[in-house]
XYZ file of C-alpha atoms in Angstrom:
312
model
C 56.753 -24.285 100.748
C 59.557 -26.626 99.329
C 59.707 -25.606 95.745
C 58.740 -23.501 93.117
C 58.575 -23.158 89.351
C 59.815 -21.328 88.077
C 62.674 -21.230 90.929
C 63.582 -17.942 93.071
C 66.106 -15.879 90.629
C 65.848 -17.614 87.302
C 66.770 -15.843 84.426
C 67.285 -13.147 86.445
C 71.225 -12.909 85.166
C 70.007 -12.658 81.635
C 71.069 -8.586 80.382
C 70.386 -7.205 77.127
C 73.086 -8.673 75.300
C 71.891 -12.428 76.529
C 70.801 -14.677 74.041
C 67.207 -14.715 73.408
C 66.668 -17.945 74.645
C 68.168 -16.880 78.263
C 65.403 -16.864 80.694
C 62.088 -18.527 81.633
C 59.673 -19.334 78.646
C 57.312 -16.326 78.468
C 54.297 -19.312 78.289
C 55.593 -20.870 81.628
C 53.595 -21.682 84.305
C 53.805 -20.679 88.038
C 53.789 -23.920 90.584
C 53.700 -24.269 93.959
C 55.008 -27.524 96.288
C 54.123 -27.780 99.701
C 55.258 -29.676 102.716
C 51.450 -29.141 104.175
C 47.931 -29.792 102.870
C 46.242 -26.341 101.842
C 43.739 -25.634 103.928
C 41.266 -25.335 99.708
C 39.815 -21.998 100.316
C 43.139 -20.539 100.329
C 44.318 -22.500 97.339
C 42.783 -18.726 94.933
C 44.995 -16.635 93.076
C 43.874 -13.995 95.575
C 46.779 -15.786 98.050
C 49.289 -14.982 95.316
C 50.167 -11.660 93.147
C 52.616 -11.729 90.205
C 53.534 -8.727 88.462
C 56.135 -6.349 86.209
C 57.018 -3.145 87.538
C 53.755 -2.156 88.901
C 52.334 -4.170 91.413
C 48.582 -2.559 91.185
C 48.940 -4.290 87.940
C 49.410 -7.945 89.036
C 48.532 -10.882 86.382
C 45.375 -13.119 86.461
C 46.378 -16.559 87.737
C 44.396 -19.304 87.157
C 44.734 -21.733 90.389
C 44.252 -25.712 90.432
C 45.415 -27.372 93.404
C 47.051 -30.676 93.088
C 45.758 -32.388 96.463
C 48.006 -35.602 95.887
C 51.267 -34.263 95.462
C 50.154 -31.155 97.511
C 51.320 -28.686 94.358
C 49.599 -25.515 93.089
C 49.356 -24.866 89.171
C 48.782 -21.297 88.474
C 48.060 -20.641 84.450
C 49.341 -17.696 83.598
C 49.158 -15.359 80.414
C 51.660 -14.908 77.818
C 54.289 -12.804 79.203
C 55.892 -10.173 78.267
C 59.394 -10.713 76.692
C 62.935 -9.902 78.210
C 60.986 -8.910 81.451
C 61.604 -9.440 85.487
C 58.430 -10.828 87.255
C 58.086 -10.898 91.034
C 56.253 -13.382 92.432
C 54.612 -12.852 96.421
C 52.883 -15.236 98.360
C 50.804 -13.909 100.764
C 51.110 -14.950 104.422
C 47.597 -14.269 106.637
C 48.421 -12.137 109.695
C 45.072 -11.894 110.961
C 41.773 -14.411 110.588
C 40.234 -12.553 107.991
C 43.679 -11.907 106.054
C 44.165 -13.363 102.607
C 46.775 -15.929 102.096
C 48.121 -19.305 102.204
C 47.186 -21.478 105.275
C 47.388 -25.237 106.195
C 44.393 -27.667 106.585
C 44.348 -26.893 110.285
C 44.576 -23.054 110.220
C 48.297 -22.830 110.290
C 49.634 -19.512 107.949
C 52.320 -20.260 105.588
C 55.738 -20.023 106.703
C 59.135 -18.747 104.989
C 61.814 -21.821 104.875
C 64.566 -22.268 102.277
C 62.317 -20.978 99.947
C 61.789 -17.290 100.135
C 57.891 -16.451 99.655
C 58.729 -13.260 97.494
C 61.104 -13.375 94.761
C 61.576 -13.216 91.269
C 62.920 -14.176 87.416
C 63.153 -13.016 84.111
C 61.201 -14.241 80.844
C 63.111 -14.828 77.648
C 62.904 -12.802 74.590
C 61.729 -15.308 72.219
C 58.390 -15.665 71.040
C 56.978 -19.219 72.797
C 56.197 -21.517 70.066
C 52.392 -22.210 69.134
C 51.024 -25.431 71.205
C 51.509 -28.561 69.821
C 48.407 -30.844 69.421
C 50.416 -34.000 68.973
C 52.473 -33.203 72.110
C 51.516 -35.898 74.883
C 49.843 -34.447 78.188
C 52.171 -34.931 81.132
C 49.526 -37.611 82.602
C 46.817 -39.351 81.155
C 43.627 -40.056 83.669
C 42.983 -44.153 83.382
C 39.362 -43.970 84.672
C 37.836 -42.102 81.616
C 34.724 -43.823 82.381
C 32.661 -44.308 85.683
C 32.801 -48.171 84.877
C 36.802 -48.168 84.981
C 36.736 -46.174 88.210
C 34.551 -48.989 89.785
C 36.657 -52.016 88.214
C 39.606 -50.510 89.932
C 38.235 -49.945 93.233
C 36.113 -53.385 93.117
C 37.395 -56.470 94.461
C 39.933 -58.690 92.329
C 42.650 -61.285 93.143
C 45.633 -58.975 91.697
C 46.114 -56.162 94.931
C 48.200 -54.343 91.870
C 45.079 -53.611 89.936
C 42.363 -53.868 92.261
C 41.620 -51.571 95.548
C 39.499 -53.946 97.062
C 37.128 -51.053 98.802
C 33.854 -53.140 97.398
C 34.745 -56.599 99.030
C 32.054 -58.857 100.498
C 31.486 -56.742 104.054
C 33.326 -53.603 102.845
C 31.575 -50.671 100.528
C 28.859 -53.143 98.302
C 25.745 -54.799 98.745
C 22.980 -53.525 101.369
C 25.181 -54.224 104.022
C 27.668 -51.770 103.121
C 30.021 -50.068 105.763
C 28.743 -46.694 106.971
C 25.519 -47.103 104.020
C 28.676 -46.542 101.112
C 28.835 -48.307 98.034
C 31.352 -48.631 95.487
C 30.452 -51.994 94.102
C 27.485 -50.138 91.313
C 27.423 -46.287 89.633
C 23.742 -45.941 91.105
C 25.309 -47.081 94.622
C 28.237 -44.849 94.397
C 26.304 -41.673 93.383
C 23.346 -42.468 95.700
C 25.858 -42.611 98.726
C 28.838 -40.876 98.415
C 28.398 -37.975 95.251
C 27.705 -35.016 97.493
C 26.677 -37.193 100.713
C 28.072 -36.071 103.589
C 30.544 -38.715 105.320
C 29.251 -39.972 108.531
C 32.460 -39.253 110.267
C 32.854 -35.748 109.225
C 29.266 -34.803 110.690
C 29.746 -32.083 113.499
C 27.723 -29.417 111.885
C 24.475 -28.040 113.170
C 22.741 -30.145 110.478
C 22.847 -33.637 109.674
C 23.206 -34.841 106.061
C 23.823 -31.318 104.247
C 27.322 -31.153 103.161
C 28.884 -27.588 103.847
C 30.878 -25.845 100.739
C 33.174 -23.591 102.562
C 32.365 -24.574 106.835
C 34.348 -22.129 109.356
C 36.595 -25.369 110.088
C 37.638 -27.967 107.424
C 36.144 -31.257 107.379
C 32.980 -30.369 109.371
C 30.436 -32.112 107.246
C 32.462 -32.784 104.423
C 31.017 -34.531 101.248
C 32.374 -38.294 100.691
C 32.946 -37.124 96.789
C 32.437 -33.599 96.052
C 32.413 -33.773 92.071
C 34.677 -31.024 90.444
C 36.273 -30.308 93.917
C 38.743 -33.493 95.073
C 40.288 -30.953 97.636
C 36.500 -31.273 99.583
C 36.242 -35.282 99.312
C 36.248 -36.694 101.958
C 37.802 -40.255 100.119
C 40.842 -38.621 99.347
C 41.861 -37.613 102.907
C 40.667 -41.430 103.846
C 43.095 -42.764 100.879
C 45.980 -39.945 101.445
C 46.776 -41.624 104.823
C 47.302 -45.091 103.780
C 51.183 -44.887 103.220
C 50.294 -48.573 100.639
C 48.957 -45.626 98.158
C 52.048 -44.099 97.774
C 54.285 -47.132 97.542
C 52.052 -49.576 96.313
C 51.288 -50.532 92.983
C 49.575 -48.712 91.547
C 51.285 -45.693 93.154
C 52.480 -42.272 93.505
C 56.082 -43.253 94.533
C 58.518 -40.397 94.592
C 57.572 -39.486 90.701
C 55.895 -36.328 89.711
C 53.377 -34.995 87.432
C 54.325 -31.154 87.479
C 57.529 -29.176 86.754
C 58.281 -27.893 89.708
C 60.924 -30.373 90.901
C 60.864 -32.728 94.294
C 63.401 -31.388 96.430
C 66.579 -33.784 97.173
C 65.453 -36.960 99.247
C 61.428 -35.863 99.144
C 58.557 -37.278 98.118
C 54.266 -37.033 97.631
C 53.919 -38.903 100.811
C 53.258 -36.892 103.574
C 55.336 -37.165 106.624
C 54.118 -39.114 109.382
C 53.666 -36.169 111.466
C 51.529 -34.322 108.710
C 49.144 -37.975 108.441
C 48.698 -37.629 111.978
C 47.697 -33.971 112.430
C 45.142 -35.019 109.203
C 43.824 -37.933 111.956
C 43.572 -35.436 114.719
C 41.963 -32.832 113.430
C 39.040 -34.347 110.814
C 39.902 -37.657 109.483
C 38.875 -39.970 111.799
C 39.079 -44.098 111.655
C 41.919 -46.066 109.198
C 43.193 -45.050 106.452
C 41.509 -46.689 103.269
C 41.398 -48.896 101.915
C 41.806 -51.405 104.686
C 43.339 -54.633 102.899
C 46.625 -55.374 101.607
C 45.952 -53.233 98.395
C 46.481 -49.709 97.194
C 44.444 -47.559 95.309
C 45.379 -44.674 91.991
C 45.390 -41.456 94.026
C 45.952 -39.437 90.823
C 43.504 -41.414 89.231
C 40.858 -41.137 91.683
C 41.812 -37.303 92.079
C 41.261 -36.862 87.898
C 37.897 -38.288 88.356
C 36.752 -36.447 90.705
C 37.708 -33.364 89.434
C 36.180 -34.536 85.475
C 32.756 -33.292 85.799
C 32.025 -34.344 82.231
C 32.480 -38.001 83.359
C 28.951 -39.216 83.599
C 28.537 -41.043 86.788
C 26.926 -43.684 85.493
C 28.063 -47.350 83.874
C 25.940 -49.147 81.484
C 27.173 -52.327 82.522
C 25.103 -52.414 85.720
C-alpha cells in the first residue's frame, strides 16, 4: 500500500478546544492505493475493519475496487463527530485467513504506510449533498454504440483503439472467434465467454466466478465485475494506455493522492508477473493506438448499459 485517505494521523491533533472544522469530514470516504493488483476476492470490507472505541463494533464499508488505478473506495456511514477512528487492514497469515493479497497470492505487506492507524472526524455537521455538484469523472461510453465507435477502427489513433481492424476482433474471421466490430458480436463472444487463453480449468467454455487461482478460465467481459475481465488485464499491460491519448497519465480520479514521482501505470516488474502468471500473449491492443481504460472499466462495471446498439 502507497497511500491512503484519509492519511495515517489526520485530525488526530484536533482537542476539544479545536475549531469545529479541525479534522476529517465526518462524510469522508476511506481509500486505498496500491502498488499491486488485488488479487478481487480480497478486495471485501471483510479485509478491512474501522471502528471507535470498540472494535466488536466496526463500521459497514462498502468496497469498489478501482482496477485501473489499482485504488479501493470504501463508502462509509456518517460518522460520528469530534471522534478518533482506527482503521486496520488485515494481512492473511494462513491460506484460509482473511485479508488483502496480490493477484498472485502474495499477502499485503507494511511499507511507509503503516496498515493500522488512525484520525479524527470534525465536529461539524457535513453539509447535505449537492445535486448540481459535478461527479469526479464522467463515463464517455454511456451507450454500447459509443463503446464500439471507440474501440472500432478509425484514422485518428487518439480516438480510435483500433481492436476491430480488418484481421483483428470483426468479421467471421475474427482473432481467437472475438468480435468487437457489432453489439451482437461483442456479447455473443466475449460477455461472459471464457477467453481462450485463460482456459486451464477442468471444463472448457464455463467461466469460473471465484477459481482457486486467478485467471483460470476467466470471462473476456464479466459484466458488473471489470476486476474478472479478462480485456482489462490484456489492455492494463500495454504501457500506450497509460500514456497515450486517450489516457490515464499520472492523473487521478480518487482522493487519495499519488505519492511523489508515481503513477497508474504499473511497474514493469508488476506487467511482467501479470504475463507470467495468467495473461498470456501481447498486450492489447496491438497497433499504434491506445484505448480509455477508465472508460472501458465504467462500462463494464454499468450493468444498466444495454449491450446492444441500434445502429447495427
Amino acid at each position: 500500500m502507497v497511500a491512503t485517505h484519509p492519511s495515517p494521523g489526520a485530525g488526530t491533533e484536533c482537542g476539544l478546544n479545536s475549531p469545529d472544522d479541525c479534522g476529517v469530514p465526518r462524510d469522508t470516504t476511506l481509500e486505498l492505493r496500491f502498488d499491486r493488483y488485488l488479487l478481487p476476492v480480497t478486495a471485501v470490507r471483510q479485509s478491512i475493519t474501522v471502528y471507535s472505541g470498540n472494535e466488536e463494533l466496526s463500521l459497514f464499508a462498502q468496497p469498489e475496487y478501482d482496477l485501473v488505478e489499482r485504488v479501493l473506495v470504501f463508502k462509509l456511514p456518517t460518522l460520528e463527530p469530534g471522534a478518533r477512528y482506527t482503521v486496520e487492514l488485515l494481512v492473511p497469515k494462513t491460506e484460509v485467513d482473511l485479508g488483502f493479497r496480490a493477484f498472485d497470492q502474495a499477502p499485503l505487506e507494511e511499507a511507509d504506510i503503516p496498515l493500522s492507524f488512525d484520525f479524527r472526524t470534525q465536529k461539524l455537521e457535513p453539509p447535505p449533498p449537492d445535486p448540481n455538484a459535478p461527479p469526479p469523472y464522467i463515463p464517455p461510453y454511456n451507450t454500447t454504440c459509443k463503446l464500439l465507435d471507440a474501440l472500432y477502427y478509425g484514422d485518428d489513433p487518439k480516438k480510435y483503439a483500433g481492436c476491430a481492424t480488418v484481421g483483428c476482433h470483426s468479421g467471421t474471421t475474427a482473432r481467437m472467434g472475438l468480435r468487437f466490430d457489432t453489439a451482437t458480436g461483442l456479447v455473443q463472444t466475449a460477455l461472459g465467454r471464457v477467453a481462450h487463453q485463460t482456459e486451464s480449468g477442468a471444463k472448457t467454455g464455463v467461466p469460473l466466478e471465484h477459481p482457486p487461482r486467478l485467471g483460470v478460465n476467466m470471462p473476456i467481459i464479466d459484466r458488473g465485475r471489470p476486476e474478472n475481465s479478462y480485456l482489462m488485464y490484456k489492455l492494463l499491460r500495454n504501457p500506450r494506455n497509460f500514456s497515450g491519448e486517450p489516457g490515464v497519465g499520472c492523473t487521478t480520479i480518487h482522493k487519495v493522492p499519488l505519492p511523489a514521482g508515481v503513477c497508474p501505470e504499473p511497474s514493469a516488474a508488476e506487467s511482467a508477473r501479470l504475463h507470467d502468471y495468467f495473461v498470456r500473449g501481447l498486450p492489447m491492443p496491438y497497433n499504434e493506438s491506445s484505448a480509455d481504460l477508465r472508460g472501458i472499466q465504467a462500462w463494464i462495471r454499468d450493468t444498466t448499459i444495454a449491450a446492444e446498439c441500434a445502429t447495427e
